[in-house]
Amino acid sequence: MNQKYQIHPVLKVIFTFSLVILLSFSHNFAFVMTILVYTLFSLSLMKGNQILAILKISLWVSLFTFIILLPSNKYSSVMITVKVFTTVTTINMLPHSTKWSSITGAFKFFNIPDIFILVLDIAIKYIVMLGNHALQLIWALKLRSIGKNRDKYQSLSGIAGNLFIKSVEMSKEMYSAMECRGFNGKYITLEKKRLSMVDLLYMLIHIGIVILFFYIGKIVE
Amino acid sequence: MHIPDNYLSPSTCAVMSAAMVPVWVVSVKKVKKGITKTNIPILGIGAAFSFLLMMLNIPLPGGTTGHAVGGTLLAILSGPYAACISVSIALLIQALLFGDGGILAFGANCFNMAFILPFLGYFIYKFIKDRIPTEKGELFGILIGSYVGLNMAALSTAIIFGIQPILFKNPEGIPLYSPYPLSVSIPAMTIPHLLVAGVVEALFTAAIFSFIKKVSPGMIYQGREQKTKAVYALIVLLICLTPLGLLATGTAWGEWGVDEIKDVISGGNQPLGFTPQGMENGFTFNSILPDYTLSGLPDIAAYILSAVAGTSIFLILFKVIAAFKKETFDKNSKLPSE
Amino acid sequence: MIEINDVSYSYLGIRALSHISIKIEAGEAVAIMGPNGSGKSTLLKLINGLIFPDTGCYRFQGQEITENQLQDPIFAKKFHQKIGFVFQNSDTQLFCADVYDEIAFGPRQMGLSESEIGKRVNDLLELMQLDAFHHRSPYHLSGGEKRKVAIACVLSMNPEVLVLDEPINELDPRTQRWLVDFLIRLNKSGKTLITSTHNLELVPEISTRSILFDENHGILADMQTQKMLLNTDLLIKANLVDEYYHIHDGEDHVHFHDHIF
């Protein structure tokens, strides 16, 4: 969502998870469809390239699910596919609409240990870097292996081992750099932010969804 | 091996997560105590590594994927507790940012890949290494440990999948979650892992380990002499946990008594492919919103819902097309850095 | 301000510093020179409290810096605020999602308010001519821009001492010039500068005093930079240059000859 409509990250994390849980519990098709529409609606508020990135994943996952479940029965294949699509889309909207540092801040709010957040943080930072490094090394290997290279697999393990050792050294230095700038292994909670009108609206919608879950459950029984 | 959301019942997810909580707590405690501050980044690197390894996956029938995890390797390099944290984080990133593996199923995925795999793999490695204290013994331990670790994790995933249709169905006997019974899920999961993924994992683990040992031997975790008891305890624990999970899910759900399970199991052996005619609300799924109405919702509500859906889908389509155009337009400015 | 007394340090059984004694006063501009692997980086790490002497002692503003001391989070924060370290490899130093967060990281750890942080970051971005980079990811910057951001992250904490490990390396000539001028300005404004470098051309500009390491990880000389550059025998002894090295007219102009002939 736009910078303007920034919703408090703690609320976002809580309600995203609650939505996923309700979806998983629900056996009512009407409720699942309502959530699907709500998800599509929120998705439509995002930027085009973000929508594209999110849909790429959720459509692929749902298609896969649908094909896998096709031979079973119609209930499973349709219901589970819709649930999978909605869940994956909802989850993917979270990182696309919230800054990573806000999400780690929200984790801290839920009392997740610092060591977990730290490892998470470092892993995220290194995935991109390691991926790029690995790619470069593979290119270098390709360039050097003219014709048939029987030891390719041997070289691959060398690449991976090298990468590991190198990145461990780099990450240690990164940790020293963090220490030099006053980090001592403790994450800080998010700055206390006042709840805005948008936050309240967001809360109302999600409380509405929870009520709907129980209400629909009742009429069906 | 990543279980997506909605393939497992929420109660299964809850049980698996509950099983993981003490594992995580102990792991964090052990790691905090046993690791110097400057070594913490290694856990992050381990997670990033495992993440990349798990990206190279092949889809398997049954709704899951086959791939190496590197859990045993991490356990050998930085200890099983650190490996547990690293793999959990890798799984969390995949679930949160890449839609690979569910959020609710996160506990179950961690149980298989961040608990069973690294601990079992490490203990087997240590057990063999301590018995055959030669270079060859160590290599043998690594191969067996990582191979067995990965395959046990696959088996555990298959069991979790396979008990779903036994435990959770609606009154008409139609499974509510993953519809394939154990007789389908176990071969579907284990065969590709036994033949391909396990071999990849074992070779990869052995190759990288030998490389690191040659180049930077100081990096390898020096665990205490493994007591035989610990291995047995772990195996017993694992054996206990599986049926415990089964029972707990059953009682938590509260629908199946012990005597009922028998009927349920016989029901599970029915051939797949039942029709949804017996469904409560009797709606067919030919069209998702037939005539803009949805049973269980008042007509007006259903109508509004359809309208919102239509508008949203149009907006999405429009924006996606615009994004496509823009992407081709400024492709050069968007190239990632080298 | 900085007092290093007979310090030795080894890592994995390999000697990195051997009986080092240095005293640096506030406001000085000191260059650390020496061949590769002579212990320059190790010394800078020691000064920044990232490693600790095996023997001997290190005092900063009269206070001995030990591992135990830095376990105290309040002391550690104060210490790291006073002394800033620009790493040799900018990539390891930049770890946040965008440039703004990167520069704000230090002040946030210090517990400043977001509005105060915003002011500092914006001032620095302007000063370093990085205005347009606010929300760019540090990974996607050029080498020179990365170095600038790395320096900005350190300056945002307003340190008294600035330690730079090979800051001029791998920069294009224009950025080198800019950085040298910037460092001179910082020193004039009262900041203590400690810089490690091999760049004999620029060393007289960024330092008045030079400390020369030899290959045995000890200090070979500690004197005025100008004098050191003229003492070719000393530089050869440290294995920093070979016999083709010379200086024209005693000016700070040095060039290197092709070794083919």
Short mmCIF file of C-alpha atoms in Angstrom, two decimals, chain A:
data_model
loop_
_atom_site.label_atom_id
_atom_site.label_comp_id
_atom_site.label_asym_id
_atom_site.label_seq_id
_atom_site.Cartn_x
_atom_site.Cartn_y
_atom_site.Cartn_z
CA MET A 1 0.00 0.00 0.00
CA ASN A 2 1.04 3.55 -0.46
CA GLN A 3 3.22 5.31 2.02
CA LYS A 4 0.18 7.40 2.92
CA TYR A 5 -1.90 4.42 3.94
CA GLN A 6 0.80 2.86 6.03
CA ILE A 7 -0.89 0.62 8.57
CA HIS A 8 0.72 -0.03 11.92
CA PRO A 9 2.98 -3.06 11.41
CA VAL A 10 1.97 -4.77 14.64
CA LEU A 11 -1.69 -4.63 13.64
CA LYS A 12 -0.81 -5.87 10.22
CA VAL A 13 1.14 -8.85 11.50
CA ILE A 14 -1.61 -9.76 13.98
CA PHE A 15 -4.46 -9.52 11.50
CA THR A 16 -2.63 -11.18 8.64
CA PHE A 17 -2.06 -14.16 10.88
CA SER A 18 -5.61 -14.14 12.19
CA LEU A 19 -6.89 -14.14 8.62
CA VAL A 20 -4.77 -17.16 7.75
CA ILE A 21 -5.95 -19.01 10.84
CA LEU A 22 -9.63 -18.28 10.21
CA LEU A 23 -9.28 -19.40 6.61
CA SER A 24 -7.69 -22.61 7.62
CA PHE A 25 -10.43 -23.35 10.16
CA SER A 26 -13.34 -22.46 7.96
CA HIS A 27 -15.24 -25.15 6.08
CA ASN A 28 -17.76 -22.70 4.77
CA PHE A 29 -17.39 -21.84 1.16
CA ALA A 30 -19.18 -18.50 1.49
CA PHE A 31 -16.75 -17.34 4.16
CA VAL A 32 -13.73 -18.44 2.16
CA MET A 33 -15.10 -16.60 -0.87
CA THR A 34 -15.70 -13.45 1.16
CA ILE A 35 -12.10 -13.49 2.33
CA LEU A 36 -10.94 -14.11 -1.22
CA VAL A 37 -12.82 -11.04 -2.39
CA TYR A 38 -11.47 -8.97 0.50
CA THR A 39 -7.94 -10.10 -0.35
CA LEU A 40 -8.42 -9.25 -4.01
CA PHE A 41 -9.77 -5.86 -2.98
CA SER A 42 -6.73 -5.07 -0.81
CA LEU A 43 -4.49 -6.39 -3.56
CA SER A 44 -6.09 -4.06 -6.05
CA LEU A 45 -4.99 -1.11 -3.89
CA MET A 46 -1.33 -1.99 -4.36
CA LYS A 47 1.04 -0.97 -7.11
CA GLY A 48 1.07 -2.82 -10.41
CA ASN A 49 4.52 -4.31 -10.12
CA GLN A 50 3.80 -5.44 -6.57
CA ILE A 51 0.56 -7.09 -7.67
CA LEU A 52 2.46 -8.83 -10.40
CA ALA A 53 5.10 -10.15 -8.02
CA ILE A 54 2.46 -11.40 -5.57
CA LEU A 55 0.20 -12.98 -8.18
CA LYS A 56 3.10 -14.76 -9.82
CA ILE A 57 3.65 -16.75 -6.65
CA SER A 58 0.06 -17.31 -5.60
CA LEU A 59 -1.20 -18.30 -9.03
CA TRP A 60 1.66 -20.73 -9.50
CA VAL A 61 1.11 -22.30 -6.08
CA SER A 62 -2.66 -22.58 -6.59
CA LEU A 63 -2.31 -24.07 -10.04
CA PHE A 64 0.04 -26.66 -8.63
CA THR A 65 -2.35 -27.39 -5.79
CA PHE A 66 -5.29 -27.70 -8.15
CA ILE A 67 -3.53 -30.17 -10.42
CA ILE A 68 -2.30 -32.21 -7.50
CA LEU A 69 -5.77 -32.42 -5.98
CA LEU A 70 -7.68 -32.92 -9.23
CA PRO A 71 -7.88 -36.70 -8.96
CA SER A 72 -9.22 -36.61 -5.40
CA ASN A 73 -12.64 -34.97 -5.30
CA LYS A 74 -14.25 -31.70 -6.19
CA TYR A 75 -14.63 -30.49 -2.64
CA SER A 76 -10.93 -30.82 -1.88
CA SER A 77 -9.72 -29.53 -5.18
CA VAL A 78 -11.82 -26.36 -5.28
CA MET A 79 -11.98 -25.54 -1.60
CA ILE A 80 -8.30 -26.15 -0.90
CA THR A 81 -7.19 -24.37 -4.05
CA VAL A 82 -9.16 -21.25 -3.16
CA LYS A 83 -7.86 -21.39 0.41
CA VAL A 84 -4.29 -21.82 -0.78
CA PHE A 85 -4.58 -18.94 -3.21
CA THR A 86 -6.06 -16.61 -0.60
CA THR A 87 -3.56 -17.57 2.09
CA VAL A 88 -0.51 -17.23 -0.11
CA THR A 89 -1.70 -13.88 -1.45
CA THR A 90 -2.45 -12.56 2.04
CA ILE A 91 0.94 -13.63 3.37
CA ASN A 92 2.78 -12.21 0.40
CA MET A 93 1.11 -8.85 0.75
CA LEU A 94 2.73 -8.43 4.15
CA PRO A 95 6.38 -8.02 3.07
CA HIS A 96 5.35 -6.06 0.00
CA SER A 97 3.49 -3.48 2.00
CA THR A 98 5.61 -3.28 5.16
CA LYS A 99 9.26 -2.45 5.56
CA TRP A 100 11.39 -5.35 6.69
CA SER A 101 12.71 -3.39 9.66
CA SER A 102 9.11 -2.79 10.77
CA ILE A 103 8.39 -6.51 10.58
CA THR A 104 11.41 -7.34 12.74
CA GLY A 105 10.22 -4.58 15.08
CA ALA A 106 6.83 -6.26 15.23
CA PHE A 107 8.51 -9.60 16.00
CA LYS A 108 10.26 -7.93 18.89
CA PHE A 109 6.86 -6.69 20.05
CA PHE A 110 5.71 -10.32 20.29
CA ASN A 111 8.70 -11.17 22.47
CA ILE A 112 10.53 -13.30 19.95
CA PRO A 113 14.12 -13.76 21.19
CA ASP A 114 16.75 -11.36 19.83
CA ILE A 115 18.93 -14.18 18.61
CA PHE A 116 16.12 -15.36 16.34
CA ILE A 117 15.55 -11.91 14.89
CA LEU A 118 19.29 -11.38 14.44
CA VAL A 119 19.75 -14.66 12.59
CA LEU A 120 16.70 -13.89 10.47
CA ASP A 121 18.04 -10.45 9.68
CA ILE A 122 21.46 -11.70 8.66
CA ALA A 123 19.99 -14.53 6.60
CA ILE A 124 17.78 -12.14 4.65
CA LYS A 125 20.72 -9.88 3.93
CA TYR A 126 22.93 -12.70 2.82
CA ILE A 127 20.49 -14.57 0.61
CA VAL A 128 20.74 -11.92 -2.09
CA MET A 129 24.48 -11.55 -1.71
CA LEU A 130 25.15 -15.29 -1.64
CA GLY A 131 22.90 -15.88 -4.62
CA ASN A 132 24.82 -13.31 -6.64
CA HIS A 133 28.18 -14.71 -5.55
CA ALA A 134 27.15 -18.25 -6.42
CA LEU A 135 26.03 -17.13 -9.85
CA GLN A 136 29.34 -15.40 -10.50
CA LEU A 137 31.29 -18.43 -9.39
CA ILE A 138 29.24 -20.70 -11.64
CA TRP A 139 29.91 -18.38 -14.56
CA ALA A 140 33.60 -18.42 -13.79
CA LEU A 141 33.46 -22.21 -13.71
CA LYS A 142 31.67 -22.29 -17.06
CA LEU A 143 34.28 -20.03 -18.63
CA ARG A 144 37.12 -22.12 -17.33
CA SER A 145 35.71 -25.50 -18.26
CA ILE A 146 36.16 -25.77 -21.99
CA GLY A 147 34.71 -28.87 -23.56
CA LYS A 148 33.80 -31.65 -21.19
CA ASN A 149 34.53 -31.07 -17.54
CA ARG A 150 34.29 -34.33 -15.71
CA ASP A 151 35.06 -32.78 -12.39
CA LYS A 152 32.18 -30.38 -12.57
CA TYR A 153 30.51 -31.74 -9.47
CA GLN A 154 33.76 -31.67 -7.61
CA SER A 155 34.14 -28.01 -8.60
CA LEU A 156 30.57 -27.29 -7.54
CA SER A 157 31.21 -28.52 -4.04
CA GLY A 158 34.36 -26.39 -4.02
CA ILE A 159 32.25 -23.40 -5.01
CA ALA A 160 29.74 -24.03 -2.28
CA GLY A 161 32.44 -24.63 0.33
CA ASN A 162 34.33 -21.53 -0.68
CA LEU A 163 31.17 -19.50 -0.58
CA PHE A 164 30.38 -20.73 2.88
CA ILE A 165 33.78 -19.94 4.34
CA LYS A 166 33.90 -16.57 2.66
CA SER A 167 30.45 -15.58 3.79
CA VAL A 168 31.12 -16.65 7.35
CA GLU A 169 34.11 -14.34 7.40
CA MET A 170 32.13 -11.53 5.85
CA SER A 171 29.26 -11.95 8.25
CA LYS A 172 31.61 -11.85 11.20
CA GLU A 173 32.97 -8.59 9.92
CA MET A 174 29.46 -7.33 9.42
CA TYR A 175 28.67 -8.14 13.01
CA SER A 176 31.73 -6.15 14.11
CA ALA A 177 30.51 -3.28 11.95
CA MET A 178 27.16 -3.45 13.72
CA GLU A 179 28.91 -3.49 17.08
CA CYS A 180 31.00 -0.47 16.11
CA ARG A 181 27.81 1.39 15.50
CA GLY A 182 26.48 0.63 18.94
CA PHE A 183 24.56 -2.62 18.34
CA ASN A 184 24.79 -5.09 21.21
CA GLY A 185 22.59 -7.93 20.04
CA LYS A 186 19.36 -6.39 21.29
CA TYR A 187 16.71 -5.23 18.89
CA ILE A 188 14.70 -2.18 19.72
CA THR A 189 10.94 -2.26 19.73
CA LEU A 190 9.21 -0.07 17.23
CA GLU A 191 8.80 3.51 18.17
CA LYS A 192 5.39 3.96 19.73
CA LYS A 193 3.15 5.18 17.00
CA ARG A 194 -0.32 6.57 17.47
CA LEU A 195 -3.10 4.68 15.80
CA SER A 196 -4.43 6.58 12.82
CA MET A 197 -7.89 6.55 11.28
CA VAL A 198 -6.69 4.07 8.68
CA ASP A 199 -5.50 1.78 11.47
CA LEU A 200 -8.91 1.94 13.12
CA LEU A 201 -10.66 1.20 9.84
CA TYR A 202 -8.33 -1.71 9.28
CA MET A 203 -9.08 -3.04 12.75
CA LEU A 204 -12.83 -2.67 12.21
CA ILE A 205 -12.70 -4.61 8.94
CA HIS A 206 -10.77 -7.43 10.52
CA ILE A 207 -12.96 -7.61 13.59
CA GLY A 208 -15.87 -7.73 11.15
CA ILE A 209 -14.24 -10.69 9.46
CA VAL A 210 -13.91 -12.52 12.77
CA ILE A 211 -17.60 -11.88 13.53
CA LEU A 212 -18.54 -13.05 10.05
CA PHE A 213 -16.59 -16.25 10.59
CA PHE A 214 -18.69 -17.16 13.62
CA TYR A 215 -21.95 -15.81 12.15
CA ILE A 216 -21.66 -17.79 8.95
CA GLY A 217 -20.61 -20.82 10.92
CA LYS A 218 -23.92 -20.53 12.81
CA ILE A 219 -26.29 -20.22 9.87
CA VAL A 220 -24.75 -23.22 8.26
CA GLU A 221 -25.05 -25.48 11.29
#
